[in-house]
Amino acid sequence: MSRHDWRVVEAPPPYGQALPVTAGIRRVVANNPGPMTGNGTNTWIVDHDGGAAVIDPGVTDAAHLDAVERALNGRRLTHIILTHTHHDHLDGARPLSQRSGAPIHAWHSSAEPAFSPDVGLHDLDEVAGLRVLYTPGHATDHICLETGDGVIFTGDHVMGWSTTLVPPAPHGSVQLFLDSMERLIGRGPRLLLSAHGPAIEHPETCMHGLMEHRLARHESIAALLRPQPRTVEQIVDAAYFRLRPGLRRAATLNLRAHLEKLRDDGRAIQTGESWAAVPT
């Protein structure tokens, strides 16, 4: 498989059903489809010796939380784990915790001011049989979770159906995103399970393809810089033609993050809200 064929797509899956992926791992898709969430947020149920953990409860929709509880298959819910605190992952956590009594585990330094985890996680912690891998870039509190047999739950960091939004500082960083991707590639996983979209059965192909796509986009943005300063909005118009409705804000955030990396690498000059190429 070519790295150019990194995308993994699927038809809309059924909502409210437990979808088996591997032994001891099931997926329930939240009914929150959209341009940024694909077919919806994946809530993962992972069995372990003491019961089951739920990764990314997603939305507050009672029907979704009911389906998650059914997917426990009678096992005790021991851990609720967040890959990060964006609302399509976070919002169902507290209601599910109130239903079950299970504590919420997340990165110890929350990016959401209104939320603090019951249990703060650190890099390489072990929780419910999973190893915590700190992977900032998409969010400052983003983690992935690795099983002992080569499966990584990648949250929003790696998605097979789409590239990941990387916002500008202080919320995100292109360089940290690339560093985190290199870290995941170095783990040599056999399977990736993301928070949106289907299982990624060719992890190396997908991750290298995403890296190449990201770097190509970075260079295309660099090529749009001119000696005369232009505003971010002007650069967005030049960089993203045929942009789907509803994606302009995300495209603007993404572009700002790339401009920040170009500035930090000495390839762009920022003057207020305007950006220009470094004179050669």
XYZ file of C-alpha atoms in Angstrom:
280
model
C 0.000 0.000 0.000
C 1.336 3.432 -1.004
C 1.695 6.171 1.586
C -0.437 8.256 -0.760
C -3.306 5.841 0.018
C -3.375 6.588 3.740
C -7.064 7.426 4.009
C -9.394 4.911 5.651
C -13.091 5.611 5.195
C -16.314 3.842 6.055
C -20.041 4.168 5.584
C -21.889 5.704 8.532
C -21.889 3.018 11.250
C -24.976 2.195 13.318
C -25.429 4.354 16.398
C -26.276 2.871 19.777
C -24.656 -0.495 19.084
C -21.490 -2.132 20.390
C -19.227 -2.830 17.419
C -16.530 -5.436 18.207
C -13.058 -4.606 16.902
C -10.726 -7.071 18.607
C -11.065 -9.403 21.583
C -11.934 -7.241 24.580
C -12.353 -3.984 22.621
C -15.682 -2.576 21.451
C -16.745 0.680 19.826
C -19.913 2.707 20.310
C -20.252 5.656 17.922
C -21.921 8.791 19.243
C -24.609 10.354 17.085
C -22.730 13.628 16.586
C -21.630 13.535 12.936
C -20.192 16.678 11.377
C -17.303 18.198 9.400
C -14.953 17.946 12.386
C -16.198 14.655 13.855
C -16.789 12.536 10.757
C -19.444 9.932 11.479
C -19.286 10.756 15.192
C -17.081 10.348 18.255
C -15.914 6.799 18.953
C -16.336 5.699 22.544
C -14.085 2.710 23.197
C -14.836 0.024 25.783
C -11.729 -1.913 26.798
C -11.909 -4.993 29.023
C -9.208 -5.602 31.626
C -8.726 -7.947 34.564
C -10.667 -5.777 36.996
C -13.585 -4.837 34.753
C -13.721 -2.404 31.821
C -12.517 1.075 30.952
C -14.322 3.586 28.758
C -12.228 5.899 26.585
C -13.805 9.198 25.452
C -17.462 8.999 26.540
C -18.226 11.733 24.041
C -21.603 13.449 24.171
C -24.155 13.858 26.944
C -26.866 12.152 24.876
C -28.605 9.697 27.213
C -29.148 7.172 24.410
C -25.398 7.097 23.731
C -24.526 6.663 27.398
C -27.135 3.910 27.659
C -25.478 2.138 24.733
C -22.057 2.510 26.358
C -23.352 0.916 29.556
C -24.865 -1.960 27.579
C -21.550 -2.455 25.817
C -19.901 -3.167 29.171
C -21.510 -6.624 28.875
C -22.056 -6.793 32.615
C -18.477 -5.853 33.493
C -17.868 -3.214 36.154
C -16.868 0.180 34.791
C -13.657 0.994 36.655
C -12.103 3.849 34.671
C -13.303 6.658 32.431
C -10.351 7.949 30.416
C -10.150 11.051 28.199
C -7.658 11.394 25.372
C -8.155 15.175 25.699
C -10.726 17.696 26.852
C -12.365 18.895 23.633
C -16.094 18.818 24.208
C -16.939 16.025 21.763
C -14.805 13.785 24.030
C -15.361 15.361 27.433
C -19.038 16.165 27.766
C -20.294 12.665 28.492
C -17.608 11.935 31.071
C -19.185 13.474 34.159
C -22.692 12.087 33.469
C -21.213 8.614 32.923
C -19.174 8.955 36.112
C -22.304 9.938 38.041
C -24.139 6.893 36.680
C -21.365 4.419 37.435
C -19.232 5.882 40.188
C -16.119 5.405 38.027
C -13.523 8.181 38.321
C -12.451 10.270 35.331
C -8.805 9.972 34.317
C -7.153 12.553 32.049
C -3.877 14.427 31.590
C -3.045 16.104 34.894
C -2.969 19.617 33.420
C -6.359 20.170 31.809
C -6.692 22.430 28.772
C -10.336 23.028 29.694
C -10.511 25.575 32.535
C -13.894 24.301 33.748
C -12.691 20.708 34.103
C -10.262 18.893 36.357
C -9.866 15.106 36.253
C -10.526 12.972 39.289
C -7.197 11.270 38.596
C -4.425 13.158 36.807
C -2.291 11.147 34.401
C 1.373 11.539 33.459
C 3.475 10.209 30.625
C 4.052 6.431 30.794
C 1.545 5.940 33.608
C -0.301 2.617 33.576
C -4.082 2.761 33.862
C -6.554 -0.107 33.338
C -3.855 -2.103 31.576
C -3.047 0.779 29.215
C 0.144 2.837 28.957
C -0.229 6.632 28.730
C 1.672 8.328 25.888
C 1.709 12.120 26.018
C 1.095 13.415 22.486
C 0.547 17.199 22.407
C -0.044 19.075 19.168
C -3.778 18.904 18.558
C -4.288 19.874 22.206
C -1.925 20.577 25.076
C -3.517 17.809 27.171
C -3.710 15.139 24.464
C -2.702 11.572 25.294
C -2.784 8.265 23.466
C -3.250 4.923 25.201
C -1.271 1.794 24.318
C -2.154 -1.806 25.030
C 0.457 -4.439 25.761
C -0.073 -6.074 22.377
C 0.443 -3.149 20.013
C -2.912 -1.383 19.829
C -2.892 2.393 20.308
C -5.988 4.483 20.956
C -4.976 7.680 19.180
C -7.749 10.121 20.102
C -7.688 12.910 17.517
C -3.957 12.715 16.911
C -4.219 10.102 14.146
C -7.434 9.698 12.169
C -7.662 7.628 9.021
C -10.462 9.599 7.363
C -9.023 13.109 7.760
C -6.049 15.163 8.756
C -6.072 16.547 12.296
C -6.753 20.160 13.168
C -3.668 21.696 14.767
C -4.556 25.045 16.367
C -2.058 27.827 17.093
C -0.462 28.515 20.457
C -1.285 28.284 23.269
C -3.678 25.464 22.369
C -1.628 23.597 19.787
C 1.651 23.372 17.896
C 2.651 21.974 14.512
C 6.119 21.079 15.789
C 4.732 19.239 18.812
C 2.227 17.485 16.557
C 5.037 16.244 14.291
C 7.148 15.209 17.296
C 4.196 13.269 18.734
C 3.590 11.553 15.400
C 7.234 10.466 15.293
C 6.817 9.066 18.781
C 3.813 6.971 17.753
C 5.582 5.730 14.619
C 8.491 4.685 16.830
C 6.157 2.534 18.948
C 5.552 0.255 15.959
C 1.826 -0.339 16.591
C -0.085 -3.077 14.784
C -3.453 -1.299 14.984
C -4.641 2.251 15.594
C -8.077 3.042 17.024
C -8.926 6.711 16.733
C -11.671 8.838 18.241
C -13.273 9.374 14.837
C -13.454 6.905 11.985
C -12.713 3.224 11.505
C -9.815 1.130 12.740
C -6.508 1.842 10.991
C -5.060 -1.528 10.035
C -1.932 -0.185 8.321
C -0.581 2.197 10.965
C 2.822 2.923 9.415
C 1.352 3.723 6.009
C -1.282 5.982 7.545
C 1.039 7.851 9.890
C 3.778 8.387 7.315
C 1.130 9.496 4.821
C -0.287 11.974 7.311
C 3.200 13.301 8.064
C 3.966 13.769 4.372
C 0.617 15.460 3.817
C 1.209 17.808 6.760
C 4.709 18.731 5.617
C 3.522 19.291 2.046
C 0.820 21.622 3.355
C 3.456 23.395 5.440
C 5.634 24.022 2.392
C 2.658 25.163 0.323
C 1.843 27.760 2.996
C 5.492 28.877 3.049
C 5.352 29.334 -0.720
C 2.381 31.708 -0.361
C 4.338 34.185 1.758
C 5.413 37.342 -0.051
C 7.877 40.128 0.772
C 4.870 42.392 1.308
C 2.891 41.497 4.478
C -0.517 39.899 4.037
C -3.195 39.214 6.596
C -4.086 35.722 7.744
C -7.435 36.024 5.981
C -5.720 36.864 2.702
C -3.415 33.870 3.058
C -6.351 31.594 3.907
C -8.080 32.689 0.698
C -4.951 31.813 -1.274
C -4.245 28.535 0.524
C -7.678 26.960 0.706
C -9.724 27.158 -2.453
C -12.915 25.114 -2.780
C -13.141 25.107 1.029
C -16.241 23.302 2.277
C -18.781 25.456 4.144
C -18.252 25.387 7.869
C -14.514 24.670 7.673
C -13.123 28.191 7.323
C -12.567 28.655 11.052
C -10.687 25.348 11.277
C -8.635 26.224 8.182
C -7.731 29.586 9.699
C -6.624 28.017 12.973
C -4.589 25.414 11.106
C -2.918 28.045 8.944
C -2.047 30.207 11.952
C -0.321 27.219 13.561
C 1.756 26.641 10.425
C 2.662 30.320 10.221
C 3.863 30.160 13.829
C 6.153 27.255 12.990
C 7.495 29.119 9.950
C 8.178 32.124 12.201
C 9.865 29.989 14.857
C 12.017 28.358 12.151
C 13.109 31.770 10.866
C 11.163 31.529 7.610
C 8.375 34.075 8.252
C 8.051 37.521 9.789
C 5.011 38.406 11.871
C 3.944 42.020 12.260
C 0.740 42.169 14.263
C -1.809 40.192 12.292
C 0.207 40.275 9.077
C 2.816 37.839 7.810
C 5.608 38.097 5.241
C 8.443 36.008 3.889
C 11.917 36.456 5.335
C 13.969 38.370 2.749
C 16.494 36.241 0.884
